CSV table of C-alpha atoms and ligand atoms in Angstrom, one decimal:
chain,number,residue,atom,x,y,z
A,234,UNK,CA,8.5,92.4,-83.5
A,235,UNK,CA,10.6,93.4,-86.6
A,236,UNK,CA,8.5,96.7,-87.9
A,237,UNK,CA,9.3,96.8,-91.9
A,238,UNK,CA,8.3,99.4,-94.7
A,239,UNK,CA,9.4,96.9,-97.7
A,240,UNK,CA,8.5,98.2,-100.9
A,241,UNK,CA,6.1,101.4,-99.0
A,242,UNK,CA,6.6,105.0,-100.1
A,243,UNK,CA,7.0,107.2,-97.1
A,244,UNK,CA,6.6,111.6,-97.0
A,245,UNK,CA,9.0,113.0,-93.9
A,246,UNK,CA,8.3,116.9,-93.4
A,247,UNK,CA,10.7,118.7,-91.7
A,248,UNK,CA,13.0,115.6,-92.8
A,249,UNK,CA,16.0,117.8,-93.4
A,250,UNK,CA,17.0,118.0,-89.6
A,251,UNK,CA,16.0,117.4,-86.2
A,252,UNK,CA,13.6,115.0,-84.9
A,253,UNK,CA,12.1,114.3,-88.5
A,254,UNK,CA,15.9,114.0,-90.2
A,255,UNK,CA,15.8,110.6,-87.1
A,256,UNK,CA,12.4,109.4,-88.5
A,257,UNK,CA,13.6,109.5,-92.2
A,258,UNK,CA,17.0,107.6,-91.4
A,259,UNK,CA,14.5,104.8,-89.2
A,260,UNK,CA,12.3,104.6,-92.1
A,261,UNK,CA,14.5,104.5,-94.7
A,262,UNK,CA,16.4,101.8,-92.3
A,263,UNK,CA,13.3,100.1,-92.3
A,264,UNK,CA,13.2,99.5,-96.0
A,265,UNK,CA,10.6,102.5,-97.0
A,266,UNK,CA,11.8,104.7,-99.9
A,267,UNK,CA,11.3,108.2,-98.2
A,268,UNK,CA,10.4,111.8,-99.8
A,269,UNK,CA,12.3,114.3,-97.6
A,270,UNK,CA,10.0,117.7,-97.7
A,271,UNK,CA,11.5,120.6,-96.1
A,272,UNK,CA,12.4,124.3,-96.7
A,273,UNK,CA,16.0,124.7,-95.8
A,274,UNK,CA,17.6,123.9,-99.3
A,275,UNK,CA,21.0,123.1,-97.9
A,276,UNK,CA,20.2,121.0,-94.8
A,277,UNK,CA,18.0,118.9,-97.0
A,278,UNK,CA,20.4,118.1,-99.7
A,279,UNK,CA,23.0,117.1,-96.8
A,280,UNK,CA,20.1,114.9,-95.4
A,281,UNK,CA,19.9,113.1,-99.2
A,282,UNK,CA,23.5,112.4,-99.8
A,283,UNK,CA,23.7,110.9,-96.0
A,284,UNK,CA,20.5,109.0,-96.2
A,285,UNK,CA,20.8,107.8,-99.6
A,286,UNK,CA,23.6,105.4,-98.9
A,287,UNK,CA,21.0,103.7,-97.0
A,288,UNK,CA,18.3,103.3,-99.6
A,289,UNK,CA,16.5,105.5,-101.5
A,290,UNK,CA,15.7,109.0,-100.7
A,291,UNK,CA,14.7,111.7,-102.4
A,292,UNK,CA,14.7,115.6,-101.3
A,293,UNK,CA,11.7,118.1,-101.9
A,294,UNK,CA,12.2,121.7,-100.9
A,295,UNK,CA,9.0,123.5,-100.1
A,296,UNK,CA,7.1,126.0,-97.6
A,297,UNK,CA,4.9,124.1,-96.3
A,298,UNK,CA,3.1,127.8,-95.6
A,299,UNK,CA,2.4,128.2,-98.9
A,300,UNK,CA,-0.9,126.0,-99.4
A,301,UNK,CA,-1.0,126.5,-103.1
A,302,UNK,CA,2.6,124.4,-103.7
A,303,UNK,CA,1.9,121.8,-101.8
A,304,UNK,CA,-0.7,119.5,-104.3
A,305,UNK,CA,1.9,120.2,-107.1
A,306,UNK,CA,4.7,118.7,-105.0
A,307,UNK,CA,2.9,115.4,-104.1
A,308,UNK,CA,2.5,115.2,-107.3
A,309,UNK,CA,5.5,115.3,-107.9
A,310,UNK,CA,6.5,113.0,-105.6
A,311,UNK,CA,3.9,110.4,-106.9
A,312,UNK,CA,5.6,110.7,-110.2
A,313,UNK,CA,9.3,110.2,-108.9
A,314,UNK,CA,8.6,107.9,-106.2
A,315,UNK,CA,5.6,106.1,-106.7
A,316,UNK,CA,2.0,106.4,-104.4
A,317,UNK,CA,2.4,107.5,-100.9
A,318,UNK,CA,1.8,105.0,-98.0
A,319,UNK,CA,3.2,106.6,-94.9
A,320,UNK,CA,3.2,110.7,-94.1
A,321,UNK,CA,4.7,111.4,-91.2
A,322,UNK,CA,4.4,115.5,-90.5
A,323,UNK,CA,7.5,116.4,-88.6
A,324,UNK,CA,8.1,119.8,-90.1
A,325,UNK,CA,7.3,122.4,-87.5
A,326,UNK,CA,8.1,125.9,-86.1
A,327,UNK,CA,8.8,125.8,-82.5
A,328,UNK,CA,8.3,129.0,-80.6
A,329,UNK,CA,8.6,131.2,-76.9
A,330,UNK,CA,7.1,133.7,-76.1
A,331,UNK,CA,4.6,134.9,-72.9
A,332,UNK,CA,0.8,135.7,-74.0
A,333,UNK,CA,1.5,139.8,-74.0
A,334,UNK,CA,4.3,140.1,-76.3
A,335,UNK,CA,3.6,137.9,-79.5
A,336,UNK,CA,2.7,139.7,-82.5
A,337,UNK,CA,-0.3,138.7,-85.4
A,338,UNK,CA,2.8,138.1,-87.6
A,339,UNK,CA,4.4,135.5,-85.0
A,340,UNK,CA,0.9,134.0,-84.7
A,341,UNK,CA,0.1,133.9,-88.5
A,342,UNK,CA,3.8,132.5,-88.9
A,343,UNK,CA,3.3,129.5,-86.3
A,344,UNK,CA,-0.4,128.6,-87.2
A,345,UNK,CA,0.5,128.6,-91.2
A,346,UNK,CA,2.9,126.0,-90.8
A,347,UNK,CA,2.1,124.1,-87.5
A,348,UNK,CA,-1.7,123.8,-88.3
A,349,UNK,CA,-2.9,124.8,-91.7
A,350,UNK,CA,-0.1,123.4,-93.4
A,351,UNK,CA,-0.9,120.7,-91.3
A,352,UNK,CA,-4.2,120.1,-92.8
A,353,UNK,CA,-3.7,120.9,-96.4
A,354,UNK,CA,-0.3,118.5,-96.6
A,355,UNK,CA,-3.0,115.5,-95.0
A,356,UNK,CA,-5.2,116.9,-97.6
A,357,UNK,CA,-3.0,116.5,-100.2
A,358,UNK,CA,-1.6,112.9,-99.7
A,359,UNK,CA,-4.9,111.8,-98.9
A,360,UNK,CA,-6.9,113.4,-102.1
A,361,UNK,CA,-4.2,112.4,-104.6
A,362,UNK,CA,-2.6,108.9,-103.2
A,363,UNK,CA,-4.8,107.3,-100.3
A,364,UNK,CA,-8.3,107.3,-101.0
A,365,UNK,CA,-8.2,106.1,-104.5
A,366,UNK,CA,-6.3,102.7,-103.1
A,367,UNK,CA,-7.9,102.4,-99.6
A,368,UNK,CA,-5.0,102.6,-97.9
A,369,UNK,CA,-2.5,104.8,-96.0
A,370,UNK,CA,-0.9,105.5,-92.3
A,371,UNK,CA,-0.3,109.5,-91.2
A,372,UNK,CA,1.6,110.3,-88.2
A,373,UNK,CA,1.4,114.1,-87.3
A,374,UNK,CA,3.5,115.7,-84.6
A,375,UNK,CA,1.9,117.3,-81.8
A,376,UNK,CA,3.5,118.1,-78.6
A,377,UNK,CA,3.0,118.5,-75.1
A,378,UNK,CA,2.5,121.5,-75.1
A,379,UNK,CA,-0.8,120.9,-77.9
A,380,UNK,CA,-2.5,119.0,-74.8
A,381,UNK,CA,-1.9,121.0,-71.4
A,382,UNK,CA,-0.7,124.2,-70.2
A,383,UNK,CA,2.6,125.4,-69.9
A,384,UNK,CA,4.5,126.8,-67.3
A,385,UNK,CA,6.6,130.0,-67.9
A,386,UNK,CA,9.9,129.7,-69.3
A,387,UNK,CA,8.2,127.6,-71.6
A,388,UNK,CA,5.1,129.2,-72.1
A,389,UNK,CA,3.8,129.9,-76.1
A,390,UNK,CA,0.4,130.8,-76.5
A,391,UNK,CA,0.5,130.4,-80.6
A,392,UNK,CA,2.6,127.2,-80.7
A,393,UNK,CA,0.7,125.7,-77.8
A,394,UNK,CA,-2.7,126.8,-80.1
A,395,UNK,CA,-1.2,125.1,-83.1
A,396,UNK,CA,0.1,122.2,-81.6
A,397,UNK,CA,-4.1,122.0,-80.0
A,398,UNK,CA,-4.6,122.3,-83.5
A,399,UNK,CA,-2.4,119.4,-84.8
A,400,UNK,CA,-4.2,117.1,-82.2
A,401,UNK,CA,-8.1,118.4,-83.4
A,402,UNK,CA,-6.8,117.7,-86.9
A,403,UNK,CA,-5.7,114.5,-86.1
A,404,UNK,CA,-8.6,113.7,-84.5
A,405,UNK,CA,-10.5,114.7,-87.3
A,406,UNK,CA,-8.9,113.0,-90.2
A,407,UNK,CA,-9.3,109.8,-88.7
A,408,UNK,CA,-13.0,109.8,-88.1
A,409,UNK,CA,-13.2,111.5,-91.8
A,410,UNK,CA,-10.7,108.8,-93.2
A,411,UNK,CA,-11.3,105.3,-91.8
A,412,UNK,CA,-13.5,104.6,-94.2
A,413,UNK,CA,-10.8,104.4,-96.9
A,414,UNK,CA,-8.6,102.4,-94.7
A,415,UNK,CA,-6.4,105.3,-93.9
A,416,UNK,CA,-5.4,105.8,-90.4
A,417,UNK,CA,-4.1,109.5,-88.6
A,418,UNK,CA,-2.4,109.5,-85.5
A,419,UNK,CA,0.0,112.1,-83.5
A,420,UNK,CA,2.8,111.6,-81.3
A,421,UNK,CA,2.6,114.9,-78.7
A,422,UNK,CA,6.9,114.7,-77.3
A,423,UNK,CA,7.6,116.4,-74.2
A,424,UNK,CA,11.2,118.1,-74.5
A,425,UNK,CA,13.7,116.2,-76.6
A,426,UNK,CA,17.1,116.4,-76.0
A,427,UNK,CA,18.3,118.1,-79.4
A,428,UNK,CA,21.4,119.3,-80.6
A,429,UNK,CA,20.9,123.0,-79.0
A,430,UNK,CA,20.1,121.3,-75.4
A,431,UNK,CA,23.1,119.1,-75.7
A,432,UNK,CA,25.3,122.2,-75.0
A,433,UNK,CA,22.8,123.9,-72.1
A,434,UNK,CA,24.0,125.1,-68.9
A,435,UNK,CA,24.0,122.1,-66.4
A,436,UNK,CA,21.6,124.0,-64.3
A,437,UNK,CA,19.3,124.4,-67.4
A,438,UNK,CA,19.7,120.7,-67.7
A,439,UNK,CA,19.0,120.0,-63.9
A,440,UNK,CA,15.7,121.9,-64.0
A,441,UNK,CA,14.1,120.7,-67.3
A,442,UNK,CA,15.2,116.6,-66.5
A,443,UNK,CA,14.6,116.7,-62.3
A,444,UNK,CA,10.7,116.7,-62.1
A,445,UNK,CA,10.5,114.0,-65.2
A,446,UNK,CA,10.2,110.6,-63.8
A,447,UNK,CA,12.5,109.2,-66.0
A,448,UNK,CA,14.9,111.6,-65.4
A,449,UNK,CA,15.7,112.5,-68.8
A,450,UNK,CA,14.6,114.8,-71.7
A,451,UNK,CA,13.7,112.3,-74.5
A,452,UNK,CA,16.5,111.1,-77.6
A,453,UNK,CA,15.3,111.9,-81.2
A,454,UNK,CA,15.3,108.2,-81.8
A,455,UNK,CA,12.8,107.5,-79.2
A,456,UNK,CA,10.3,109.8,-80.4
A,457,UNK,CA,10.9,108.5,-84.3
A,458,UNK,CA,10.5,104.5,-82.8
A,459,UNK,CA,6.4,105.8,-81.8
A,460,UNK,CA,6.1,107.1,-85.0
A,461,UNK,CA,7.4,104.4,-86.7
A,462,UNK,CA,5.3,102.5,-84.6
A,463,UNK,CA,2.4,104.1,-85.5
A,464,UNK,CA,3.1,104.5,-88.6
A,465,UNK,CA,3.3,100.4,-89.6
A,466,UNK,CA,0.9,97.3,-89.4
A,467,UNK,CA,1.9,97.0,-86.1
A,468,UNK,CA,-1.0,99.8,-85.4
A,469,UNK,CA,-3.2,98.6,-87.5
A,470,UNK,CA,-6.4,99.3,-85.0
A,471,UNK,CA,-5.4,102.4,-83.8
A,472,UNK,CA,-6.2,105.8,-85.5
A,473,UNK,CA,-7.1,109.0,-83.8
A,474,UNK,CA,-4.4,108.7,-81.4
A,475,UNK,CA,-2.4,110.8,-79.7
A,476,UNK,CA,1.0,108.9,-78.5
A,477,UNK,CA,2.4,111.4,-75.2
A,478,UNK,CA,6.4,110.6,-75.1
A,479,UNK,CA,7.7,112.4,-72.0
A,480,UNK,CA,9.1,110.1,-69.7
A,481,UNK,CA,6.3,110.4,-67.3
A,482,UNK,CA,6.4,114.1,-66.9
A,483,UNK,CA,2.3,114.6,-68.3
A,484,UNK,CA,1.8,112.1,-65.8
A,485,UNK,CA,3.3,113.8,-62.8
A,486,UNK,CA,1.8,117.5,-64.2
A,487,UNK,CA,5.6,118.7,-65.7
B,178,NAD,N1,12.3,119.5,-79.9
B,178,NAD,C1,11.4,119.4,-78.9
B,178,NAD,O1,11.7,119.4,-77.7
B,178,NAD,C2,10.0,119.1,-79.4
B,178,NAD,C3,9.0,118.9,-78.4
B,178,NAD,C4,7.7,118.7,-78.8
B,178,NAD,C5,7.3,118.7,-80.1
B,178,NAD,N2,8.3,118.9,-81.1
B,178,NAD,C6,7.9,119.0,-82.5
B,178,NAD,O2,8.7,118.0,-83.2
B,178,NAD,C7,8.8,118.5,-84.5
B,178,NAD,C8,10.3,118.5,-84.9
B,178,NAD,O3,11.0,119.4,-84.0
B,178,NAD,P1,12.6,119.5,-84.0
B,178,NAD,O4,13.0,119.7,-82.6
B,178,NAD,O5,13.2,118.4,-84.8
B,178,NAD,O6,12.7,120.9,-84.8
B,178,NAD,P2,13.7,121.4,-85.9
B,178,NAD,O7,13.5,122.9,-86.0
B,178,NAD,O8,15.1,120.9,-85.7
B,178,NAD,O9,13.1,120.7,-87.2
B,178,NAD,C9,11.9,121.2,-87.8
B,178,NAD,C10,12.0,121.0,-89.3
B,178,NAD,O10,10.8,121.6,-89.9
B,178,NAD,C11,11.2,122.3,-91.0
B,178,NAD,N3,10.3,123.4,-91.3
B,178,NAD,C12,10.0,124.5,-90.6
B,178,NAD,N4,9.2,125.3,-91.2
B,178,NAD,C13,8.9,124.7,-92.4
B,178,NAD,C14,8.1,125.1,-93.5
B,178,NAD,N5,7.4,126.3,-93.6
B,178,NAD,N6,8.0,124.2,-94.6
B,178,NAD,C15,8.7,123.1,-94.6
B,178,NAD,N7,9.5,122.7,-93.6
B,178,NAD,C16,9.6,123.5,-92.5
B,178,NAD,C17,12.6,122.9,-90.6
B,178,NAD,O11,13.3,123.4,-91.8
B,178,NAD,C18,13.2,121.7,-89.9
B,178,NAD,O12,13.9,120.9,-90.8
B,178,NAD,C19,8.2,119.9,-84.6
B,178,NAD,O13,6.9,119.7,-85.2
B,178,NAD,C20,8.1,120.3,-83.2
B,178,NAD,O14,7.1,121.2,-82.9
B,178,NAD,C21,9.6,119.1,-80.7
């Protein structure tokens, strides 16, 4: 199976790095023209002169905290790129910290972005570019830690609450959406071997990757192939899914 985006318009949050800088390069590889959105100015320009020897890419800097800037911005993109197909919601704050020491302001901080910007991006795309042709694919990023508990060192009781979030909203939007045609699913990655864990302590390594049944934290590429995935015709009857991509370790209670 060959998965293409020929000709398709594709939105990557959090595009400028990470996990969601992988799913841009795979889309754009894939043929899509792809709308990087992302607040770091700097990382997302160097994401747009690398990508764009592959196709075309575009970058849009924005907080995606700040509800009222994200309509105009789609717009924007509509205008520059042409109506959105694909949305794929990488952008995301990750965050530690046990139950008794985070603050409202780390809460309000991690639930703005995680969860209600979330919603009001899905909101957006769907509002200005997918209901009015019937059509339209969202991937949203959960994580593992949005479907079960966590042990400490990893425990987070606001990410863990907007991640819940991400897979409620998810959820949601495809019950409220199918009848347009548009489908919403989530991938929920267990941990993901990314540039900062490439450098941890051996030992570090050892106890995150022993209990996995695969062995191994997951590659950046392997969580952007189930979004892509999800993403094309290939998953054309499934919406409202949440795609676990752990290497087992949900399975075996990680
Ligand atoms: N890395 C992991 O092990 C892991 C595990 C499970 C889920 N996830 C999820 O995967 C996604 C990508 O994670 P990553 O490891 O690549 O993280 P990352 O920090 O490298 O990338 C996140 C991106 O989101 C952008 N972003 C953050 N706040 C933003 C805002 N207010 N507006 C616009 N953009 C914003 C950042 O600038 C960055 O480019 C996140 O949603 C994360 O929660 C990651």
């Amino acid at each position: 199976m060959d998965i293409r985006f020929d000709g398709k318009v594709a939105v990557v949050t959090g595009g400028a790095r990470g996990i969601g800088y992988v799913c841009a390069q795979t889309m754009v590889e894939s043929g899509a023209k792809v709308a990087i959105v992302d607040i770091l100015a700097d990382n997302l320009a160097e994401a747009v002169k690398k990508l764009g020897q592959k196709g075309e890419v575009k970058g849009y800097c924005l907080d995606l905290s700040k509800v009222g800037d994200i309509a105009p911005t789609v717009s924007k993109i509509r205008e520059e790129m042409g109506e959105i197909d694909v949305l794929i919601q990488a952008a995301g704050i990750l965050a530690g910290a046990p139950a008794d020491k985070i603050t409202e302001a780390e809460w309000d901080k991690v639930m703005n972005v995680n969860s209600k910007g979330v919603f009001f991006m899905m909101q957006a795309v769907t509002n200005q570019s997918m209901i009015p042709r019937n059509t339209g694919s969202i991937v949203n990023f959960a994580s593992i830690a949005g479907v079960r508990g966590m042990k400490e060192p990893m425990c987070s009781a606001h990410y863990s609450a907007s991640k819940g979030a991400a897979v409620q909203l998810t959820k949601q939007g495809a019950v409220e959406w199918a009848k347009y045609g548009i489908r919403v699913n989530a991938v929920a990655p267990g941990g993901v071997l990314s540039e900062g864990m490439k450098n941890a302590p051996p030992e570090m390594m050892k106890n995150a990757t022993e209990p996995i049944p695969l062995k191994r934290l997951s590659k950046p590429e392997e969580i952007a192939s189930g979004v892509c995935f999800l993403a094309s015709e290939a998953a054309s009857m499934i919406t409202g899914q949440i795609l676990i991509i752990d290497g087992g370790g949900s399975v075996v209670g990680v």
